[in-house]
XYZ file of C-alpha atoms in Angstrom:
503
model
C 36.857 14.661 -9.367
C 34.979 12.790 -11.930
C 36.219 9.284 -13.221
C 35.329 6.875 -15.875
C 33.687 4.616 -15.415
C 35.029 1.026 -14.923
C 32.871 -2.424 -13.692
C 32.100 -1.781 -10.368
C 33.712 1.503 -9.359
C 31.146 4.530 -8.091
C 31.459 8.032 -9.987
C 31.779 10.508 -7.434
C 30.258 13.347 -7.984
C 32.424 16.805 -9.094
C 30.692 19.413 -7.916
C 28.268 19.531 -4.513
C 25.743 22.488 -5.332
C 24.725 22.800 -1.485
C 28.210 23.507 -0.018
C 28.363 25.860 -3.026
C 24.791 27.635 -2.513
C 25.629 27.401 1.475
C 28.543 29.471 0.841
C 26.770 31.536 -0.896
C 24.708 31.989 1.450
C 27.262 32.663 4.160
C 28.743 35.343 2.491
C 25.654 37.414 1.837
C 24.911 37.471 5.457
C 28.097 38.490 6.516
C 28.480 41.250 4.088
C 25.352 42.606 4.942
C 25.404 42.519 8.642
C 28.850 44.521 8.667
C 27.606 46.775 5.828
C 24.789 47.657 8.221
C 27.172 47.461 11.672
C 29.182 50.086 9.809
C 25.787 51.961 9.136
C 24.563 52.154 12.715
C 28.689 53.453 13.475
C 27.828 56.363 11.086
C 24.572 56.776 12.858
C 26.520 57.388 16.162
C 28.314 59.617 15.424
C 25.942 62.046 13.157
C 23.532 61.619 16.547
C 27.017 62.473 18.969
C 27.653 65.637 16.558
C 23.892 66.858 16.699
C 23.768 66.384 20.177
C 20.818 63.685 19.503
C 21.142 61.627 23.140
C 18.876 62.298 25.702
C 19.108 59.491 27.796
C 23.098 58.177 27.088
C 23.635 55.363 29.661
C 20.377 53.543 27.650
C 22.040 54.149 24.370
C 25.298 53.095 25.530
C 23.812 49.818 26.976
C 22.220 49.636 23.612
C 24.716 49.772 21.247
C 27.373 47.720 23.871
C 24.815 45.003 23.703
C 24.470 44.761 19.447
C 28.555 45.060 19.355
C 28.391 42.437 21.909
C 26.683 40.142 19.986
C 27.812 41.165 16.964
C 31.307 40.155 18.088
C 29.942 36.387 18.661
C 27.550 36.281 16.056
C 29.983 37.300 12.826
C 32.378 34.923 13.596
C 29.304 31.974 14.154
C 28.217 32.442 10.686
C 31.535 32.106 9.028
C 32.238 29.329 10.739
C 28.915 27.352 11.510
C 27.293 25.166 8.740
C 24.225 25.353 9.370
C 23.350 28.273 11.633
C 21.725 26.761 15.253
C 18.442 27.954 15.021
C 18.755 29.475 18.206
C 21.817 31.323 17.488
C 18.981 32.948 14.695
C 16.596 33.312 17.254
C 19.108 35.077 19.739
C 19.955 37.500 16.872
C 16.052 38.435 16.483
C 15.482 38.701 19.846
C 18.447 41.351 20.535
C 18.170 43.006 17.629
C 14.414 43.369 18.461
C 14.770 44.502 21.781
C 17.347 47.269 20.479
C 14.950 48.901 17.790
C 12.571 49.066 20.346
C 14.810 50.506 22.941
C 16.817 52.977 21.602
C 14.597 55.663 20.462
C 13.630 56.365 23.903
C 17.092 57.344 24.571
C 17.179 60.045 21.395
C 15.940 63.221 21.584
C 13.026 64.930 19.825
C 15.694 66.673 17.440
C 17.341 63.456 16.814
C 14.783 62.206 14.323
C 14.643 65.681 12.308
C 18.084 65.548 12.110
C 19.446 62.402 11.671
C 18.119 60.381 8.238
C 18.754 56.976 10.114
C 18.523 57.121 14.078
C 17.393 53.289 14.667
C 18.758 50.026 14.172
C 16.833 49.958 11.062
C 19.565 48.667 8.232
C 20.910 45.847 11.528
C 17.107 44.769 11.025
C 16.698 44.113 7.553
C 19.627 42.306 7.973
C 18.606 40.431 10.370
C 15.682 38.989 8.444
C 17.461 38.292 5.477
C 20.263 36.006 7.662
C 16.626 34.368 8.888
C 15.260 33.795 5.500
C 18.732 33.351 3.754
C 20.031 30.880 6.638
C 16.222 28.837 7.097
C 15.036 29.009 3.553
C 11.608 28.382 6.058
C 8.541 30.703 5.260
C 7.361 29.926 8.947
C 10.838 31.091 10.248
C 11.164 34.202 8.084
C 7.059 35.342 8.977
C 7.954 34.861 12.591
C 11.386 36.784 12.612
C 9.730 39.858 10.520
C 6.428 39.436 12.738
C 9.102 40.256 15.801
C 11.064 43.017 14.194
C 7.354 44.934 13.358
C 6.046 44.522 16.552
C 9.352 46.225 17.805
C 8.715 49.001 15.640
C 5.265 49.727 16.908
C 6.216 49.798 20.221
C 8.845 51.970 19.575
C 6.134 54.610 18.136
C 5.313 55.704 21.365
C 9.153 57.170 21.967
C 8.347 60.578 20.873
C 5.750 61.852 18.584
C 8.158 62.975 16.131
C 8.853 59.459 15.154
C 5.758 58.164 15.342
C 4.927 58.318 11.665
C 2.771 55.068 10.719
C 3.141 55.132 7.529
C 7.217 55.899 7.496
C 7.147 53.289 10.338
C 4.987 50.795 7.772
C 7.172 51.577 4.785
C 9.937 50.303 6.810
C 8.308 47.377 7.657
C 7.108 46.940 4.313
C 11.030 47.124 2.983
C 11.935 44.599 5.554
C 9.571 42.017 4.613
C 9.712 42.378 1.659
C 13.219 42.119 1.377
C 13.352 38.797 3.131
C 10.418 37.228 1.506
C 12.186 37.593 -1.695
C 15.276 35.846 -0.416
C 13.696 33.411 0.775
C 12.017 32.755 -2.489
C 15.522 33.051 -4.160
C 16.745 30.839 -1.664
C 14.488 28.068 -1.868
C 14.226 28.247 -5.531
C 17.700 27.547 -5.692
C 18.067 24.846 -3.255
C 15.211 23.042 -4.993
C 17.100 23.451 -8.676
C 20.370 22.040 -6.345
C 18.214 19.111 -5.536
C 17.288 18.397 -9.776
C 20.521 18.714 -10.429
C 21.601 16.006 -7.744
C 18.628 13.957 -8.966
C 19.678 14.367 -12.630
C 23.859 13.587 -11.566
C 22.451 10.513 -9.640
C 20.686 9.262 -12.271
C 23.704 9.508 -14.670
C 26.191 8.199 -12.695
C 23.472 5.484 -12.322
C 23.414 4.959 -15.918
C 27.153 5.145 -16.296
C 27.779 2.283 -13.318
C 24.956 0.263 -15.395
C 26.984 0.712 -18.822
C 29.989 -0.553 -16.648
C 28.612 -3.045 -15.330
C 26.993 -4.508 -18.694
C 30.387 -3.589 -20.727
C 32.137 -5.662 -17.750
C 29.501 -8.553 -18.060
C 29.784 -8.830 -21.973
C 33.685 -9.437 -21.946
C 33.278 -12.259 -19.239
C 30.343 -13.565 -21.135
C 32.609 -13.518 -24.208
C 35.750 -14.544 -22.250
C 33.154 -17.660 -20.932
C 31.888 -18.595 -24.469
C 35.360 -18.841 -25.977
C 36.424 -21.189 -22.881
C 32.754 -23.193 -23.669
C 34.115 -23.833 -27.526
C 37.102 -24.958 -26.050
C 36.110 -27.002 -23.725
C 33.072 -28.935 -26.247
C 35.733 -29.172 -29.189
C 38.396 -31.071 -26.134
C 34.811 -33.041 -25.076
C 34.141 -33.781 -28.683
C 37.306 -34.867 -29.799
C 37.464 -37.414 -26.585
C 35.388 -38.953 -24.517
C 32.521 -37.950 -26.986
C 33.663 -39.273 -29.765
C 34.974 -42.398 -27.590
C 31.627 -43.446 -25.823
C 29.699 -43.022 -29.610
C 31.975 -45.244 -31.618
C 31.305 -47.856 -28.037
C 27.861 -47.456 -29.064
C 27.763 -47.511 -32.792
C 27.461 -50.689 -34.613
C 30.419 -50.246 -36.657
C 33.718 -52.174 -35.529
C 34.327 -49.501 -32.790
C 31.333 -50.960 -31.365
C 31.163 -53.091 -28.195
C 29.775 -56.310 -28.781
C 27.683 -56.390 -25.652
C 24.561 -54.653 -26.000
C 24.064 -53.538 -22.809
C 27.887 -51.542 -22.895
C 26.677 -49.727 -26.347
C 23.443 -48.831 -24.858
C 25.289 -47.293 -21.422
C 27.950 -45.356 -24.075
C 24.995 -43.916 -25.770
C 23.280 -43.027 -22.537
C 26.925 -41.499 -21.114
C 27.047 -39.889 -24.698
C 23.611 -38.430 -24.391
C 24.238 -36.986 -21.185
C 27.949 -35.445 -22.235
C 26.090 -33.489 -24.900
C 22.895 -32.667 -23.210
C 25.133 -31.565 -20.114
C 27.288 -29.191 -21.874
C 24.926 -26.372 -22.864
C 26.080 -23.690 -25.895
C 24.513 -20.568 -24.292
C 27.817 -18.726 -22.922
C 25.493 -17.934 -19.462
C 23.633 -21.556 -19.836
C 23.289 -23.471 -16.188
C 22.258 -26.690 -16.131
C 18.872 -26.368 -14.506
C 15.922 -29.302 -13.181
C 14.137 -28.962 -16.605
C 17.508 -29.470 -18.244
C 18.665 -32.095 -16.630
C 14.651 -33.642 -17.003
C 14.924 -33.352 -20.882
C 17.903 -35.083 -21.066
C 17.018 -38.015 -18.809
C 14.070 -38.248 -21.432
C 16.485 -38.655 -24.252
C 18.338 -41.365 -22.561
C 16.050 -44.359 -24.379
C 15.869 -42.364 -27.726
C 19.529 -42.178 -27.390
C 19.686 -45.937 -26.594
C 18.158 -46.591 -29.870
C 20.857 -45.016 -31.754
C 19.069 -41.158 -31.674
C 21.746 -38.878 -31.540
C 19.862 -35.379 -29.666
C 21.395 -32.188 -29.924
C 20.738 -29.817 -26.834
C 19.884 -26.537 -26.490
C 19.127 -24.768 -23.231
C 18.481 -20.785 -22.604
C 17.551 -18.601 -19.409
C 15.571 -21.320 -18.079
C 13.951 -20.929 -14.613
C 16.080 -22.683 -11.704
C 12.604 -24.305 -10.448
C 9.524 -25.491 -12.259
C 6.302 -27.133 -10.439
C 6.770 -31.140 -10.111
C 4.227 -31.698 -12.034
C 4.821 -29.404 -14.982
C 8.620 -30.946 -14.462
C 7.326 -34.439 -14.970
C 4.948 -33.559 -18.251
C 7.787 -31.688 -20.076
C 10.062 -35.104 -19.753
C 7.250 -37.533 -20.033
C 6.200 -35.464 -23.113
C 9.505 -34.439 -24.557
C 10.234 -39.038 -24.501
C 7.263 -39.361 -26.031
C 8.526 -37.026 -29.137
C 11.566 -38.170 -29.452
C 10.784 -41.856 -29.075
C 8.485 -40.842 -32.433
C 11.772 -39.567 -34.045
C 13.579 -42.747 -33.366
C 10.962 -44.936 -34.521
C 8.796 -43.495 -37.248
C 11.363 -40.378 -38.878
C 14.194 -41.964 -40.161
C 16.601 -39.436 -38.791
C 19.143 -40.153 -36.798
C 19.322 -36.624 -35.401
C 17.170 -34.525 -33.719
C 17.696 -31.227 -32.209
C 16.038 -30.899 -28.457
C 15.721 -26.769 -27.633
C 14.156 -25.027 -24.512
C 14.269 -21.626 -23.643
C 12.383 -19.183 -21.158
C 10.243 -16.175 -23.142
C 10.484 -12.961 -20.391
C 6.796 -11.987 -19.316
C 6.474 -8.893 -21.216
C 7.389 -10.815 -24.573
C 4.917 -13.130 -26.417
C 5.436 -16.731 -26.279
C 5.064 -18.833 -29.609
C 1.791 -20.309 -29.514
C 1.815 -23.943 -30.448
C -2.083 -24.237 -30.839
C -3.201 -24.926 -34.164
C -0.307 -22.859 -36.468
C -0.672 -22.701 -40.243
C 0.770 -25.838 -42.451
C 3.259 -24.067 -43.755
C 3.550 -23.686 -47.852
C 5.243 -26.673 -50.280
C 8.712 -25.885 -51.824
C 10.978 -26.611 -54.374
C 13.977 -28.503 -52.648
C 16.251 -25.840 -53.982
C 14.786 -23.291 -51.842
C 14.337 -22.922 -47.835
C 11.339 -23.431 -45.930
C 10.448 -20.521 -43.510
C 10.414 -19.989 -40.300
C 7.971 -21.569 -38.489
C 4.846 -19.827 -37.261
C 4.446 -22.100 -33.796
C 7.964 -21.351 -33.102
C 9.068 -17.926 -34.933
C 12.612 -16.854 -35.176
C 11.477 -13.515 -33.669
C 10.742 -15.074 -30.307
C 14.417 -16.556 -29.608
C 17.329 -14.514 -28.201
C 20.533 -14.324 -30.152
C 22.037 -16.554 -27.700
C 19.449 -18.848 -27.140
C 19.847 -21.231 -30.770
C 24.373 -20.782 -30.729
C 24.875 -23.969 -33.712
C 27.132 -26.577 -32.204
C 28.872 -29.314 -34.023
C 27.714 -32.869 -34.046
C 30.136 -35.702 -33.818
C 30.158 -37.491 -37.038
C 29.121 -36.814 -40.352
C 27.898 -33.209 -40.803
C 24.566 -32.626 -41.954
C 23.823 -31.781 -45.237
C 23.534 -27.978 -46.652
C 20.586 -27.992 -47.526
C 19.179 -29.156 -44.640
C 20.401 -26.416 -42.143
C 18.464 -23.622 -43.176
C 15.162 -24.416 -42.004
C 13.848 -27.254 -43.249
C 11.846 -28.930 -40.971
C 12.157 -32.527 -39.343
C 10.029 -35.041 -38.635
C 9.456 -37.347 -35.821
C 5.937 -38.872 -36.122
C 4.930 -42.187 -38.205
C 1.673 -42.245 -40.240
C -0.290 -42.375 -37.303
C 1.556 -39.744 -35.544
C 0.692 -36.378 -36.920
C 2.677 -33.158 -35.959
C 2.456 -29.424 -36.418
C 5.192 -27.255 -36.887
C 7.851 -27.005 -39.500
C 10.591 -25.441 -37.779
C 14.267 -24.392 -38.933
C 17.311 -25.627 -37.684
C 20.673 -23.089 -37.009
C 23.758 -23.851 -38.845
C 25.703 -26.739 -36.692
C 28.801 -24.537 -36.560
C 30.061 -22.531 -33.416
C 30.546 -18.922 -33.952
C 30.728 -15.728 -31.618
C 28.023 -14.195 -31.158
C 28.279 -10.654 -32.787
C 26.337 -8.997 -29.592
C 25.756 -10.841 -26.366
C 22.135 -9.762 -24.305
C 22.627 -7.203 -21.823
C 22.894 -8.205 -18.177
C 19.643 -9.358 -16.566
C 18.501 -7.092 -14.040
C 17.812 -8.401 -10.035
C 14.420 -10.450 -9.608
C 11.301 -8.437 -9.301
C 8.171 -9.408 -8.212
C 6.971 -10.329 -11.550
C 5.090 -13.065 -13.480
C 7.098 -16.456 -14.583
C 8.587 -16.713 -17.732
C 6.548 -18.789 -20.488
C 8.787 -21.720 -20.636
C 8.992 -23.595 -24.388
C 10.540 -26.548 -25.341
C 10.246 -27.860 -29.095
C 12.250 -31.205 -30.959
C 12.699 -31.053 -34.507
C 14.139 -33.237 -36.431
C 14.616 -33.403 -40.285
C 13.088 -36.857 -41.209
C 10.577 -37.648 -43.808
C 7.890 -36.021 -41.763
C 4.185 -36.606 -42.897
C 0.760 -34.190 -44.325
C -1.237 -33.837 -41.597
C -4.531 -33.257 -43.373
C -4.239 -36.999 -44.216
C -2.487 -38.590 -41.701
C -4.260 -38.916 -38.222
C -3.344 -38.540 -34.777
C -1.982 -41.081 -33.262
C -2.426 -42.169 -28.818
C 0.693 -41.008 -28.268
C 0.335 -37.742 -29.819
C -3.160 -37.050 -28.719
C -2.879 -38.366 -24.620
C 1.123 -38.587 -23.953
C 1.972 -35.552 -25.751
C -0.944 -32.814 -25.892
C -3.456 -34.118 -23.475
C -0.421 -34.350 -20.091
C 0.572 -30.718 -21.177
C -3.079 -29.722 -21.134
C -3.518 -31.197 -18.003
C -0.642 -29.408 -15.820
C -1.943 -25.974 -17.753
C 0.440 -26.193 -20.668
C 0.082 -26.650 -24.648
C 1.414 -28.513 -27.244
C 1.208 -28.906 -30.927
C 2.937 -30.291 -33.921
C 3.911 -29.477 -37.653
C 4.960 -31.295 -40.132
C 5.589 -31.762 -43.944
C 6.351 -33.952 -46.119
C 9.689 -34.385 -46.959
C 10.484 -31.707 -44.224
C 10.477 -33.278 -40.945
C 8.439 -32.659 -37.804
C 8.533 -29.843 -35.178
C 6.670 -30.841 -31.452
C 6.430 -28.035 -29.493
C 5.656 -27.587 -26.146
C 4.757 -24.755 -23.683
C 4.104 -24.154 -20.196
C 1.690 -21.762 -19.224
C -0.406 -21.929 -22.272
């Protein structure tokens, strides 16, 4: 019975080919062993009628012994799945011994008379239950091999039967008779086996489907609870601890309470990641210990966090936060903005990373028009549900800033390098969700990328250069652990710092 398929539930399968080819099987042999039983009856009597005994009491022994087994060897194969091999071997071995035995109980006239006097038909079939039963080549040579040696020796009855060539034409029928079953036999069994192979593979395929169909509606299920929960965050204690640290007349008049709010505030947002399967992870939780001071100083950072590795090196740990302060402690001094948005996301192995070293400036535009994507960090490289927009508390940003244009967090002396775009700040569902990710193989780490951009007045980096803290606290401690970094910026645009480990 086939089902469909439902998260977690195995397809059986409908039909099992073996059983069906073993009773195939089965049913040949026992048709042809009576078929010949009942020959070798007929043979009895035509040889009773013509008088064709010359030595009864042998061919009685004879024929009592093949009934014999006959009697315990029918019922065996209808019931016995597989045949023993020795219940095969038993079943050459008599049948053997009986073509070699009885014509030296027949008489001379016998074999002009009668067309079949032998067991010849009871060892054909014999062979083909050997091949048919085995599907073995070795097997089926050594059961013929048995049955022809029997033959020969029973050349030497009477010299009207010894015909070698009528005695090698019979041979010839029986082995070739059983070689081609045992072709057939083995042919089949081996399409059986694609045809398992083939069902496996689609119920395989079916379960996956399942399983990712199943994983999609709880990843959907989870980012509908995540809105929920950030819109109940942002509408309390978020919006709470950044009116304690404003300067407005929410604010707390102590300095040190606004600067703890902000911190608190910081880590609410940082600490609440938009990706549906996000988990906050020891790079995540670095980045937004960096942003604590920034935040502090009235920076509002807006966190973004994707498929990030559960463990990074301690030293590549402590250059991404050291690094990622250093940027945003440009925003907050030198940009202007009050807002900058703090993303890092793992690229898989077998995807390119976005290089960071030494990207085009990217062209001048009219305000009324977008800026592109940037080259050191393309739109190409990020998953759909690595960037999801969230809302920041406060005033919302305005239009034309949320295409793309670039921010800026560097002063005069603080050149940059990328002009990146920022997502719309509004929560939507995502219209597909990435498929499950498959268990860990043995594979290389994922290049791990983390850029801040921020949409302040930025600065031309052909004129303006490079400040300490760009050159040693930003570029050279990423260098140093085997990363890269590298910044963009235009005027007017704000600055993009980006950041990548390997390089």
């Amino acid at each position: 019975m086939d089902s469909e398929p439902d998260g977690g539930v195995t397809l059986p399968r409908a039909v099992d080919l073996h059983q069906r080819i073993r009773a195939i099987t089965t049913g040949v042999v026992l048709l042809s062993r009576v078929g010949t039983l009942a020959m070798v009856a007929l043979s009895i009597a035509s040889l009773a009628r013509a008088d064709g005994y010359a030595n009864k009491p042998l061919a009685t022994v004879t024929y009592l012994t093949v009934a014999a087994w006959s009697v315990a060897f029918v019922p065996a194969i209808a019931t016995r799945d597989p045949i023993p091999g020795w219940m095969l071997a038993t079943d050459v071995t008599v049948t053997s011994a009986a073509v070699a035995v009885l014509p030296w109980s027949l008489t001379d006239e016998a074999f002009a008379t009668v067309a079949v006097p032998d067991f010849e038909p009871v060892a054909v079939s014999t062979a083909v239950t050997v091949a048919l039963a085995t599907a073995s080549w070795r097997a089926t040579i050594a059961g013929c091999l048995a049955l022809a040696v029997a033959f020969a020796l029973a050349q030497f009855a009477s010299p009207d039967y010894a015909d070698v060539a009528s005695t090698s034409n019979i041979i010839g029928w029986q082995v070739v008779t059983a070689a081609c079953c045992c072709l057939f036999i083995r042919r089949l069994r081996a399409v059986a086996d694609a045809v398992d192979a083939a069902t496996d593979q689609v119920i395989a395929a079916r379960e996956r489907v399942a399983a990712r169909r199943s994983q999609a509606e709880e990843r959907i299920r989870h980012f509908r609870e995540q809105v929920r929960r950030h819109r109940a965050l942002h509408d309390g204690p978020l919006r709470v601890l950044t009116a304690i640290a404003g300067q407005g007349p929410a604010g707390h008049p102590d300095p040190r309470v606004r600067r703890q709010a902000a911190i608190s505030a910081n880590v609410l947002r940082g600490t609440t990641p938009d990706d549906p399967g996000g988990t906050l992870t020891e790079l995540s939780l670095a980045l937004i210990e960096a942003g604590n001071d920034s935040a502090a100083q009235g920076l509002r950072v807006e966190y973004h966090f994707a498929n990030l590795p559960d463990t990074l090196p301690p030293e590549v740990l402590q250059a991404f936060r050291l690094a990622t302060g250093e940027a945003l402690a440009n925003v907050a001094r030198h940009s202007g903005s009050s807002r900058v948005r703090l993303t890092a996301l793992a690229t898989p192995p077998d995807r390119p990373a976005p290089s960071p070293a030494d990207p085009p400036s990217p062209p001048s535009l009219p305000p009324s028009s977008s800026p592109p994507s940037s080259p050191a960090f393309p739109a190409s490289s990020l998953p759909a549900s690595a960037l999801p927009g969230r809302a920041l508390p406060g005033p919302a940003l305005p239009a034309s800033s949320l295409p793309g244009a670039p921010a800026s967090a560097s002063s005069p002396g603080l050149p940059s390098s990328a002009a990146a775009p920022v997502s719309p700040a509004v929560p939507s569902l995502p219209a597909s969700l990435p498929g499950p990710v498959s268990p860990a193989d043995p594979r290389p780490a994922p290049t791990v990328t983390v850029a801040v951009v921020d949409q302040g007045k930025g600065f031309d980096p052909d004129t303006t250069p490079l400040g300490y803290g760009i050159r040693h606290s930003i570029t050279e401690r990423m260098r140093e652990v085997g990363g890269a970094a590298g910044v963009d910026s235009h005027p007017g645009q704000g600055t993009r710092v980006d950041l990548r480990w390997p390089a």
